[in-house]
Coordinates of C-alpha atoms and ligand atoms in Angstrom, one line a residue:
X1 CA 225.1 -20.8 33.8
X2 CA 224.1 -18.7 31.1
X3 CA 224.8 -20.1 27.5
X4 CA 226.6 -16.8 27.3
X5 CA 229.3 -17.8 29.0
X6 CA 230.1 -21.0 26.7
X7 CA 229.5 -18.3 23.9
X8 CA 232.2 -16.2 24.9
X9 CA 234.7 -19.1 25.4
X10 CA 234.1 -20.6 22.0
X11 CA 234.7 -16.9 21.0
X12 CA 238.1 -17.3 22.3
X13 CA 238.6 -20.8 21.5
X14 CA 238.2 -19.8 17.8
X15 CA 240.9 -17.1 18.0
X16 CA 243.5 -19.0 19.8
X17 CA 245.8 -21.9 18.6
X18 CA 247.8 -22.9 21.2
X19 CA 246.5 -26.5 22.8
X20 CA 247.8 -25.1 26.6
X21 CA 245.7 -22.0 26.6
X22 CA 242.6 -23.9 25.0
X23 CA 242.8 -26.4 27.8
X24 CA 243.2 -23.7 30.3
X25 CA 240.2 -21.9 29.1
X26 CA 237.8 -24.7 29.3
X27 CA 239.1 -26.0 32.7
X28 CA 238.4 -22.9 34.1
X29 CA 234.9 -22.9 32.5
X30 CA 234.1 -26.7 33.4
X31 CA 235.0 -25.5 37.5
X32 CA 232.4 -22.6 37.4
X33 CA 229.6 -25.2 36.5
X34 CA 227.1 -27.0 39.2
X35 CA 226.3 -30.7 38.7
X36 CA 223.3 -30.3 36.8
X37 CA 225.6 -28.0 34.3
X38 CA 228.6 -29.8 34.2
X39 CA 228.0 -32.8 31.6
X40 CA 226.0 -30.9 29.4
X41 CA 228.3 -28.2 29.1
X42 CA 231.1 -30.7 28.6
X43 CA 229.3 -31.8 25.5
X44 CA 228.1 -28.8 24.2
X45 CA 231.6 -27.3 24.2
X46 CA 232.4 -30.3 21.9
X47 CA 229.6 -29.4 19.4
X48 CA 227.9 -32.6 20.8
X49 CA 224.3 -33.1 21.4
X50 CA 223.9 -36.9 21.0
X51 CA 226.6 -39.5 21.9
X52 CA 227.1 -42.0 18.8
X53 CA 225.6 -45.0 20.9
X54 CA 222.5 -43.0 21.3
X55 CA 221.5 -43.8 17.5
X56 CA 220.0 -40.3 17.4
X57 CA 220.9 -37.4 15.6
X58 CA 219.4 -33.7 15.1
X59 CA 219.0 -34.2 11.5
X60 CA 218.4 -30.5 10.8
X61 CA 220.2 -29.3 7.1
X62 CA 220.9 -26.2 6.0
X63 CA 217.6 -25.9 3.8
X64 CA 215.3 -26.1 7.1
X65 CA 217.6 -23.7 8.8
X66 CA 217.5 -21.2 6.6
X67 CA 213.6 -21.4 7.0
X68 CA 214.3 -21.4 10.7
X69 CA 216.5 -18.1 10.3
X70 CA 213.6 -16.4 8.3
X71 CA 211.5 -17.1 10.8
X72 CA 213.2 -16.0 13.7
X73 CA 214.5 -12.7 12.5
X74 CA 211.8 -11.6 10.1
X75 CA 214.3 -11.8 6.7
X76 CA 213.1 -13.8 4.2
X77 CA 214.6 -17.1 3.2
X78 CA 216.2 -15.6 -0.2
X79 CA 217.9 -12.9 1.9
X80 CA 219.3 -15.4 3.6
X81 CA 220.4 -18.0 1.0
X82 CA 222.2 -14.7 -0.3
X83 CA 224.2 -14.3 2.5
X84 CA 225.0 -18.4 3.2
X85 CA 226.4 -18.1 -0.4
X86 CA 228.4 -15.0 -0.1
X87 CA 229.8 -16.0 3.9
X88 CA 229.9 -19.7 3.5
X89 CA 228.7 -20.3 7.0
X90 CA 225.0 -20.2 8.5
X91 CA 226.5 -19.1 11.8
X92 CA 228.0 -16.2 10.8
X93 CA 224.5 -15.6 8.7
X94 CA 222.7 -16.2 11.8
X95 CA 225.0 -13.8 13.6
X96 CA 224.7 -10.7 10.9
X97 CA 220.8 -11.7 10.5
X98 CA 219.9 -11.6 14.4
X99 CA 221.6 -8.3 14.8
X100 CA 219.8 -6.7 12.2
X101 CA 216.3 -8.0 12.8
X102 CA 213.0 -5.5 13.3
X103 CA 211.1 -7.9 15.5
X104 CA 210.6 -6.8 19.3
X105 CA 210.5 -10.1 21.3
X106 CA 208.3 -10.0 24.3
X107 CA 209.3 -12.0 27.4
X108 CA 212.9 -13.0 26.0
X109 CA 214.7 -15.3 27.9
X110 CA 218.2 -15.5 28.8
X111 CA 219.4 -18.8 27.8
X112 CA 221.0 -21.0 30.2
X113 CA 223.4 -23.9 29.2
X114 CA 220.9 -26.5 31.0
X115 CA 218.0 -25.1 28.6
X116 CA 220.2 -24.9 25.4
X117 CA 220.9 -28.6 26.2
X118 CA 217.6 -29.9 26.5
X119 CA 216.1 -27.9 23.9
X120 CA 218.3 -29.4 21.2
X121 CA 218.1 -32.8 22.8
X122 CA 214.1 -32.5 22.2
X123 CA 214.6 -31.2 18.8
X124 CA 216.3 -34.6 18.3
X125 CA 213.9 -36.4 19.6
X126 CA 211.2 -35.5 16.9
X127 CA 210.3 -38.5 14.4
X128 CA 207.8 -39.2 11.9
X129 CA 205.5 -37.0 10.2
X130 CA 205.2 -33.4 11.1
X131 CA 208.6 -33.6 12.5
X132 CA 210.5 -31.0 10.3
X133 CA 207.7 -28.7 10.9
X134 CA 207.9 -29.5 14.9
X135 CA 212.0 -28.7 14.4
X136 CA 211.6 -25.5 12.6
X137 CA 209.3 -24.2 15.1
X138 CA 211.5 -25.3 18.0
X139 CA 214.4 -23.7 16.3
X140 CA 213.3 -20.5 15.6
X141 CA 211.7 -20.1 18.9
X142 CA 215.1 -20.8 20.3
X143 CA 217.2 -18.3 18.3
X144 CA 214.3 -15.9 18.9
X145 CA 215.8 -15.7 22.8
X146 CA 219.5 -15.7 21.3
X147 CA 221.7 -12.7 21.2
X148 CA 223.3 -12.5 17.7
X149 CA 226.5 -14.2 19.2
X150 CA 224.4 -17.0 20.9
X151 CA 222.9 -17.6 17.7
X152 CA 226.0 -17.7 15.6
X153 CA 226.6 -21.2 17.9
X154 CA 223.2 -22.4 18.2
X155 CA 222.8 -22.6 14.4
X156 CA 226.5 -24.6 13.9
X157 CA 226.1 -26.7 16.9
X158 CA 222.1 -27.7 15.3
X159 CA 224.3 -28.3 12.0
X160 CA 226.8 -30.2 13.8
X161 CA 230.0 -28.0 13.0
X162 CA 230.8 -26.0 15.2
X163 CA 234.4 -25.3 13.5
X164 CA 236.2 -24.3 16.8
X165 CA 238.1 -27.6 16.7
X166 CA 238.1 -28.9 20.3
X167 CA 239.8 -32.2 19.7
X168 CA 238.9 -34.9 22.4
X169 CA 242.8 -34.6 24.0
X170 CA 242.1 -31.3 25.0
X171 CA 238.6 -32.1 26.7
X172 CA 240.6 -34.8 28.4
X173 CA 243.1 -32.2 30.0
X174 CA 241.1 -29.8 30.6
X175 CA 239.0 -31.7 32.5
X176 CA 242.5 -33.6 34.5
X177 CA 243.3 -29.7 34.8
X178 CA 239.8 -28.5 36.5
X179 CA 239.7 -31.4 39.1
X180 CA 242.3 -33.4 39.6
X181 CA 245.0 -30.7 39.8
X182 CA 246.5 -32.0 43.2
X183 CA 247.9 -35.5 41.1
X184 CA 250.6 -35.3 38.5
X185 CA 249.6 -34.7 35.2
X186 CA 250.2 -37.9 33.8
X187 CA 248.5 -40.0 36.1
X188 CA 245.5 -37.7 36.0
X189 CA 244.9 -37.5 32.3
X190 CA 245.5 -41.7 32.1
X191 CA 242.7 -42.1 34.4
X192 CA 240.2 -39.6 33.0
X193 CA 241.2 -41.4 29.3
X194 CA 240.3 -44.9 30.9
X195 CA 237.1 -43.5 32.0
X196 CA 236.0 -42.2 28.6
X197 CA 237.5 -45.2 26.6
X198 CA 234.7 -47.2 29.1
X199 CA 231.7 -44.8 29.1
X200 CA 232.1 -43.1 25.9
X201 CA 230.6 -39.4 27.4
X202 CA 233.0 -36.8 28.7
X203 CA 230.3 -35.3 30.4
X204 CA 229.6 -38.3 32.9
X205 CA 233.3 -38.4 33.1
X206 CA 233.7 -34.9 34.1
X207 CA 230.8 -35.5 37.0
X208 CA 232.9 -38.4 38.1
X209 CA 236.3 -36.6 38.4
X210 CA 234.7 -33.5 39.8
X211 CA 232.9 -35.4 42.8
X212 CA 234.6 -39.1 43.3
X213 CA 238.2 -37.7 42.0
X214 CA 240.9 -40.4 40.8
X215 CA 239.7 -43.3 42.5
X216 CA 236.1 -43.0 41.1
X217 CA 237.5 -42.6 37.5
X218 CA 239.5 -46.0 38.8
X219 CA 236.4 -47.7 39.8
X220 CA 234.8 -47.2 36.5
X221 CA 233.4 -50.5 34.6
X222 CA 232.1 -51.2 31.8
X223 CA 228.1 -51.0 31.5
X224 CA 226.5 -53.8 29.2
X225 CA 224.6 -52.1 26.4
X226 CA 226.9 -49.3 26.3
X227 CA 230.1 -49.4 23.8
X228 CA 233.5 -49.4 25.0
X229 CA 236.4 -47.8 22.5
X230 CA 237.8 -50.6 20.0
X231 CA 241.4 -51.3 20.4
X232 CA 242.9 -51.2 16.6
X233 CA 246.1 -52.3 14.9
X234 CA 248.4 -50.6 13.6
X235 CA 249.7 -51.2 9.8
X236 CA 252.6 -53.3 9.2
X237 CA 254.8 -54.2 6.1
X238 CA 256.1 -57.3 6.8
X239 CA 255.8 -60.3 9.0
X240 CA 259.6 -59.7 9.6
X241 CA 259.0 -56.3 11.1
X242 CA 256.6 -57.8 13.5
X243 CA 258.6 -60.6 14.8
X244 CA 261.6 -58.5 15.7
X245 CA 259.3 -56.3 18.2
X246 CA 257.8 -59.5 19.3
X247 CA 259.2 -63.2 19.7
X248 CA 255.9 -65.1 19.8
X249 CA 252.6 -63.7 18.1
X250 CA 249.3 -64.5 18.0
X251 CA 248.3 -65.0 14.4
X252 CA 244.7 -64.3 12.9
X253 CA 242.7 -64.1 9.7
X254 CA 241.9 -60.8 9.0
X255 CA 238.0 -60.9 8.4
X256 CA 236.9 -58.7 5.7
X257 CA 233.7 -57.5 6.9
X258 CA 232.3 -55.4 10.0
X259 CA 233.6 -55.3 13.5
X260 CA 231.1 -55.9 15.9
X261 CA 231.0 -55.3 19.6
X262 CA 228.5 -57.6 21.4
X263 CA 227.0 -57.0 24.4
X264 CA 225.0 -60.1 26.3
X265 CA 223.0 -59.7 29.5
X266 CA 220.7 -63.0 30.1
X267 CA 218.4 -62.9 26.7
X268 CA 219.6 -59.3 25.9
X269 CA 221.7 -58.5 22.9
X270 CA 223.2 -55.1 21.7
X271 CA 225.7 -55.1 18.8
X272 CA 227.9 -52.1 18.1
X273 CA 230.3 -50.8 15.4
X274 CA 233.6 -49.7 15.7
X275 CA 232.0 -46.3 15.6
X276 CA 229.9 -47.2 18.7
X277 CA 227.0 -47.1 16.6
X278 CA 224.2 -49.6 17.7
X279 CA 223.5 -51.9 14.8
X280 CA 221.6 -54.9 17.1
X281 CA 218.3 -54.0 14.7
X282 CA 220.1 -54.7 11.4
X283 CA 221.5 -58.1 12.3
X284 CA 218.6 -60.5 14.0
X285 CA 220.4 -63.5 12.6
X286 CA 223.6 -62.5 14.8
X287 CA 221.5 -61.4 18.0
X288 CA 219.8 -64.9 17.6
X289 CA 223.1 -67.4 17.3
X290 CA 224.7 -65.1 20.5
X291 CA 221.8 -65.4 22.5
X292 CA 221.7 -69.2 21.9
X293 CA 225.4 -69.9 22.0
X294 CA 227.9 -67.5 24.5
X295 CA 227.7 -69.1 27.7
X296 CA 227.6 -66.5 29.9
X297 CA 225.2 -64.4 32.0
X298 CA 227.2 -61.1 31.2
X299 CA 229.6 -60.6 28.5
X300 CA 231.2 -58.4 26.1
X301 CA 233.2 -60.0 23.3
X302 CA 234.0 -58.6 19.9
X303 CA 234.8 -60.3 16.3
X304 CA 234.3 -59.5 12.6
X305 CA 231.1 -60.2 11.0
X306 CA 231.4 -60.9 7.4
X307 CA 229.1 -61.4 4.4
X308 CA 229.0 -65.8 3.5
X309 CA 228.5 -67.5 0.5
X310 CA 227.0 -70.4 2.0
X311 CA 228.0 -72.7 -1.0
X312 CA 231.3 -71.8 -0.6
X313 CA 232.1 -70.7 2.5
X314 CA 234.1 -67.9 1.1
X315 CA 233.1 -64.3 1.6
X316 CA 230.7 -62.3 -0.5
X317 CA 232.1 -59.2 -1.4
X318 CA 232.6 -56.1 1.3
X319 CA 230.1 -54.1 -0.2
X320 CA 227.1 -56.1 0.8
X321 CA 227.6 -55.9 4.6
X322 CA 227.1 -52.0 3.8
X323 CA 223.5 -53.0 2.4
X324 CA 222.8 -54.7 5.7
X325 CA 223.9 -51.9 7.7
X326 CA 221.8 -49.4 6.0
X327 CA 218.8 -51.3 5.7
X328 CA 216.0 -50.3 7.6
X329 CA 213.0 -52.3 6.2
X330 CA 213.0 -56.1 5.0
X331 CA 215.6 -56.9 7.7
X332 CA 214.7 -60.5 8.1
X333 CA 214.5 -61.1 4.5
X334 CA 217.9 -59.5 3.6
X335 CA 219.4 -61.1 6.4
X336 CA 218.5 -64.2 4.3
X337 CA 219.5 -62.9 1.1
X338 CA 223.3 -61.7 3.0
X339 CA 223.8 -63.9 5.8
X340 CA 227.2 -63.2 7.7
X341 CA 229.4 -65.3 9.8
X342 CA 231.0 -63.8 12.9
X343 CA 234.4 -64.5 13.8
X344 CA 235.1 -63.8 17.5
X345 CA 238.9 -62.8 18.4
X346 CA 238.2 -61.1 21.6
X347 CA 236.4 -60.7 25.3
X348 CA 236.6 -57.6 27.4
X349 CA 234.2 -59.0 30.2
X350 CA 232.9 -61.7 31.8
X351 CA 230.3 -61.7 34.4
X352 CA 231.1 -58.9 36.2
X353 CA 235.0 -59.5 35.9
X354 CA 236.7 -56.9 33.6
X355 CA 239.3 -58.6 31.6
X356 CA 241.3 -55.5 29.9
X357 CA 244.4 -56.5 32.0
X358 CA 244.5 -59.9 31.1
X359 CA 247.3 -60.7 28.5
X360 CA 245.4 -61.8 25.1
X361 CA 246.3 -65.2 25.7
X362 CA 244.8 -65.6 28.4
X363 CA 241.5 -63.5 27.2
X364 CA 241.2 -65.8 24.5
X365 CA 241.4 -68.9 26.2
X366 CA 238.3 -67.1 28.5
X367 CA 236.6 -66.9 24.9
X368 CA 237.2 -69.9 24.2
X369 CA 235.5 -71.6 27.1
X370 CA 232.2 -69.9 26.5
X371 CA 231.4 -69.6 22.5
X372 CA 229.6 -72.5 21.2
X373 CA 230.5 -72.4 17.3
X374 CA 227.7 -72.7 14.5
X375 CA 228.8 -73.5 11.4
X376 CA 228.6 -70.9 8.9
X377 CA 227.3 -68.4 11.5
X378 CA 229.5 -68.3 15.0
X379 CA 233.2 -69.1 15.2
X380 CA 236.2 -68.2 16.8
X381 CA 238.4 -66.7 14.6
X382 CA 241.1 -68.7 13.0
X383 CA 244.4 -68.7 14.9
X384 CA 247.7 -69.7 15.7
X385 CA 250.6 -69.0 17.9
X386 CA 254.2 -69.5 16.7
X387 CA 257.8 -67.6 16.4
X388 CA 258.3 -69.2 13.3
X389 CA 258.0 -66.9 10.0
X390 CA 257.3 -70.3 7.7
X391 CA 254.6 -71.0 9.4
X392 CA 253.4 -67.6 9.4
X393 CA 253.4 -66.9 5.7
X394 CA 252.0 -70.4 5.0
X395 CA 249.0 -69.2 7.4
X396 CA 249.0 -65.9 5.7
X397 CA 248.7 -67.6 2.0
X398 CA 245.8 -69.6 3.7
X399 CA 244.3 -66.6 4.6
X400 CA 243.6 -65.3 1.1
X401 CA 243.4 -68.1 -0.5
X402 CA 240.5 -68.0 1.4
X403 CA 239.5 -64.5 0.1
X404 CA 240.3 -63.0 3.5
X405 CA 241.7 -59.9 3.8
X406 CA 245.3 -60.8 5.7
X407 CA 246.2 -61.7 8.5
X408 CA 246.5 -59.7 12.2
X409 CA 249.3 -60.3 14.2
X410 CA 248.9 -59.7 17.9
X411 CA 251.3 -59.7 20.8
X412 CA 250.1 -62.7 23.3
X413 CA 250.9 -60.7 26.1
X414 CA 249.5 -57.5 25.9
X415 CA 246.3 -56.3 27.2
X416 CA 243.3 -54.9 26.0
X417 CA 244.4 -51.4 25.1
X418 CA 241.8 -48.9 23.7
X419 CA 242.6 -46.9 20.6
X420 CA 245.4 -47.6 17.9
X421 CA 248.5 -47.7 20.5
X422 CA 251.8 -49.7 19.8
X423 CA 252.9 -53.1 21.3
X424 CA 249.3 -54.5 20.5
X425 CA 248.2 -55.5 17.1
X426 CA 249.6 -55.3 13.8
X427 CA 247.7 -55.6 10.5
X428 CA 249.2 -57.4 7.2
X429 CA 247.5 -57.0 4.0
X430 CA 248.9 -57.6 0.3
X431 CA 247.1 -54.3 -1.2
X432 CA 248.5 -51.6 -2.8
X433 CA 248.9 -49.0 0.4
X434 CA 245.5 -47.4 0.5
X435 CA 244.6 -43.9 1.8
X436 CA 241.5 -43.5 3.8
X437 CA 240.0 -40.0 3.1
X438 CA 237.1 -37.8 3.7
X439 CA 234.9 -36.2 1.2
X440 CA 234.9 -32.5 1.7
X441 CA 233.3 -31.3 -1.9
X442 CA 232.1 -32.3 -4.9
X443 CA 231.1 -31.3 -8.7
X444 CA 228.0 -31.9 -10.7
X445 CA 229.1 -33.9 -13.9
X446 CA 228.6 -33.3 -17.4
X447 CA 226.8 -35.0 -20.6
X448 CA 225.1 -38.2 -19.0
X449 CA 226.4 -37.4 -15.6
X450 CA 225.0 -34.2 -14.5
X451 CA 222.2 -35.0 -12.5
X452 CA 225.2 -36.5 -10.1
X453 CA 227.7 -35.2 -8.1
X454 CA 230.5 -36.9 -10.4
X455 CA 234.1 -36.0 -8.8
X456 CA 235.0 -35.6 -5.3
X457 CA 237.6 -33.6 -3.2
X458 CA 239.8 -35.9 -1.0
X459 CA 241.0 -34.4 1.9
X460 CA 243.3 -36.0 5.2
X461 CA 242.8 -35.3 8.4
X462 CA 245.0 -33.0 10.3
X463 CA 245.0 -34.2 14.3
X464 CA 246.1 -31.1 15.4
X465 CA 243.2 -28.8 14.7
X466 CA 241.0 -31.4 13.6
X467 CA 240.7 -29.6 10.3
X468 CA 240.6 -31.4 6.8
X469 CA 243.4 -31.0 4.2
X470 CA 242.6 -31.4 0.5
X471 CA 244.7 -33.7 -1.5
X472 CA 243.2 -34.7 -4.8
X473 CA 239.9 -35.2 -6.9
X474 CA 238.6 -38.6 -8.1
X475 CA 235.5 -39.4 -9.7
X476 CA 236.4 -43.0 -10.7
X477 CA 235.8 -46.1 -8.9
X478 CA 232.3 -46.0 -8.2
X479 CA 228.9 -47.6 -10.1
X480 CA 225.8 -46.0 -11.3
X481 CA 223.8 -47.1 -8.3
X482 CA 226.6 -45.5 -6.0
X483 CA 226.7 -42.4 -7.9
X484 CA 223.2 -42.1 -7.5
X485 CA 223.5 -42.8 -3.5
X486 CA 226.4 -40.6 -3.0
X487 CA 224.8 -37.8 -4.6
X488 CA 222.2 -38.2 -1.8
X489 CA 224.1 -38.4 0.6
X490 CA 226.1 -35.3 -0.2
X491 CA 223.3 -33.3 -1.0
X492 CA 222.3 -33.3 2.6
X493 CA 225.8 -32.5 3.6
X494 CA 226.2 -29.1 1.2
X495 CA 227.4 -26.2 3.3
X496 CA 228.5 -24.0 0.6
X497 CA 227.7 -23.5 -3.6
X498 CA 230.0 -22.4 -6.4
X499 CA 229.0 -23.0 -9.7
X500 CA 229.4 -26.2 -10.2
X501 CA 231.3 -26.9 -7.1
X502 CA 229.7 -27.9 -3.5
X503 CA 231.9 -28.0 -0.5
X504 CA 230.3 -30.5 2.0
X505 CA 230.5 -31.4 5.6
X506 CA 233.4 -33.4 6.3
X507 CA 231.2 -37.0 7.4
X508 CA 231.7 -39.4 4.5
X509 CA 235.0 -41.8 4.5
X510 CA 236.3 -43.4 1.2
X511 CA 239.0 -45.8 0.7
X512 CA 241.3 -44.4 -2.2
X513 CA 244.0 -46.0 -4.3
X514 CA 246.5 -43.9 -6.2
X515 CA 249.2 -44.5 -8.3
X516 CA 251.5 -41.8 -6.7
X517 CA 251.6 -38.9 -4.6
X518 CA 253.1 -35.9 -5.4
X519 CA 254.2 -32.2 -3.9
X520 CA 251.7 -30.1 -5.0
X521 CA 250.5 -26.5 -4.4
X522 CA 247.4 -26.7 -5.5
X523 CA 245.7 -28.9 -2.5
X524 CA 246.0 -27.5 1.1
X525 CA 247.8 -30.4 2.2
X526 CA 250.7 -29.5 0.0
X527 CA 250.5 -33.1 -1.7
X528 CA 248.2 -34.1 -5.0
X529 CA 247.3 -37.8 -5.9
X530 CA 247.8 -38.8 -9.1
X531 CA 244.8 -41.2 -10.4
X532 CA 243.3 -41.4 -7.1
X533 CA 240.4 -44.3 -7.4
X534 CA 237.9 -44.9 -5.0
X535 CA 237.6 -48.2 -3.7
X536 CA 235.5 -48.7 -1.0
X537 CA 232.8 -46.5 0.9
X538 CA 233.7 -46.8 4.4
X539 CA 230.5 -46.4 6.3
X540 CA 232.2 -48.4 8.8
X541 CA 234.7 -45.4 9.6
X542 CA 234.0 -41.8 10.7
X543 CA 236.0 -38.6 9.8
X544 CA 238.3 -38.8 12.7
X545 CA 239.5 -42.1 11.8
X546 CA 240.7 -41.1 8.3
X547 CA 244.3 -41.2 7.2
X548 CA 246.4 -37.9 8.7
X549 CA 248.6 -35.3 6.8
X550 CA 251.6 -37.2 8.7
X551 CA 250.4 -41.0 7.0
X552 CA 250.3 -39.0 3.6
X553 CA 254.0 -37.2 4.2
X554 CA 255.1 -40.8 5.1
X555 CA 253.6 -42.7 2.0
X556 CA 255.3 -39.9 -0.1
X557 CA 258.5 -40.5 1.2
X558 CA 258.7 -44.1 1.2
X559 CA 258.0 -43.4 -2.4
X560 CA 262.1 -42.7 -2.1
X561 CA 261.2 -39.2 -3.1
X562 CA 262.1 -37.5 0.3
X563 CA 263.0 -33.9 0.3
Ligands
AMP601 P1 241.8 -51.6 9.5 O1 240.0 -51.5 9.0 O2 242.5 -51.4 8.2 O3 242.1 -50.5 10.4 O4 241.5 -53.1 10.1 C1 241.5 -53.1 11.3 C2 240.1 -54.2 11.4 O5 240.3 -55.2 11.3 C3 238.9 -54.0 12.8 O6 238.9 -53.1 13.3 C4 238.5 -55.5 12.3 O7 237.2 -54.8 12.0 C5 239.2 -56.2 11.1 N1 239.2 -57.1 12.0 C6 239.2 -58.5 10.9 N2 239.7 -59.5 11.7 C7 240.3 -59.3 12.4 C8 240.9 -59.8 13.5 N3 241.1 -61.3 13.8 N4 241.2 -59.2 14.6 C9 241.2 -58.1 14.9 N5 240.4 -57.2 13.7 C10 240.1 -58.0 12.9

């Protein structure tokens, strides 16, 4: 299949906003692909080249892209930078500049989907010294063969900002429509989603749907070393509220750390975050203790790893765990300085048997039967099962006294439900409601702060369009060291600069407290946070997990100011 066919679809998707129409266009496209093309086509339609658990990125920033464009088009870097300032989208710049280029390319190739995908993966695999130059050559080589419109989307894909917002739900529905049309829609989408929850790759799911149908999807089982979508909790305002829904609950401490999905096969162990990133290398201490003390040939279990002060047995500040995730060198030393304890709370797979459908109460028993607790290193999550509100309140206070974050209330009858759905887990924390927001822009500081980006433009997510809508600006809450690191990180993400303001790719999530939410025409969301303060940098969360515009409105209304 020619890359141009995909580009035509991108163009159509950019113009329409009806979900149904988008689904149909994508389904038609997917039906046309052969088996080699299909998985690659599906990923590229999402703007993806690598999957989160592969731990790879294309690693190309705007600067390098400008050089590659210069090389491919014959225009100077300065000219391209100027266009970039005006247009704010290097994709559009590429389209424009490639339509104007004077160089003639001999033996110009027609790009195919498979060729483009393979080249992009290759670009992402260049590492170490000289890799930037290799990337530059490969990108400009690819662009030279591209038509202007193709160049637009190649550039956007390489920079990781396709901007057409094909949400996962649309890919799911279009696969169901393309390959499972003879089944009722609900049934078809359910099993596409199931397979995606387990495999994490719509490309692979597409191939199964196409060749093996719904039974093939139903037969999908977890693969050890491949993370599955985690079950998440819903915020509850009170214990009482949860008891009204479920008579009896399992209540656990909500530990303040990093969620780890642990895979074990013989002596091999893999650790994944809830964003499905592989962090095995960063936690050799956890690997060691798990290897020795989980009595199973093969299993997938889950728990929270939190930084423990060995003298008191209480948690160290949450930010310490971030240091462990970010560290690339001297990992063993850091593991000693910031030890972690893993408290396990669930099991999804044991020795060939999938446990998702078993009720939590039963999963917990199975978990208990395979864990060998080790002091200060590996424990089961502290837990009670009761219907007594007094007992639950006491348990909650005990969690807080031990400096943990709060409690999780869980329906003992619930299966393991992927994602954030009602009826499974509820979380209760005492802190004032905070919002997880995405940084979409920033301003350079003044005076002593002029070397830093010191004020950050915050945004909520609009799940319907995949866009981020601004709702406030904050420059408080970070330490000097954090300002410096944040500046470094944001500089890599800049997509547009206007005077002192920069706009960045929506990548970094921060937890923000505030005094009040007000209606305001100043921000895209229509609301503004008063006195927002950054409480934490949530490196464990992806922009897709940021709070939504609906949540912001809900919180606004709960202030008693609806209307
Ligand atoms: P939140 O990050 O506010 O959405 O809260 C959900 C997170 O709490 C999970 O993803 C886990 O990282 C964490 N957590 C801590 N203790 C538990 C527990 N006992 N059960 C489930 N999740 C827990």
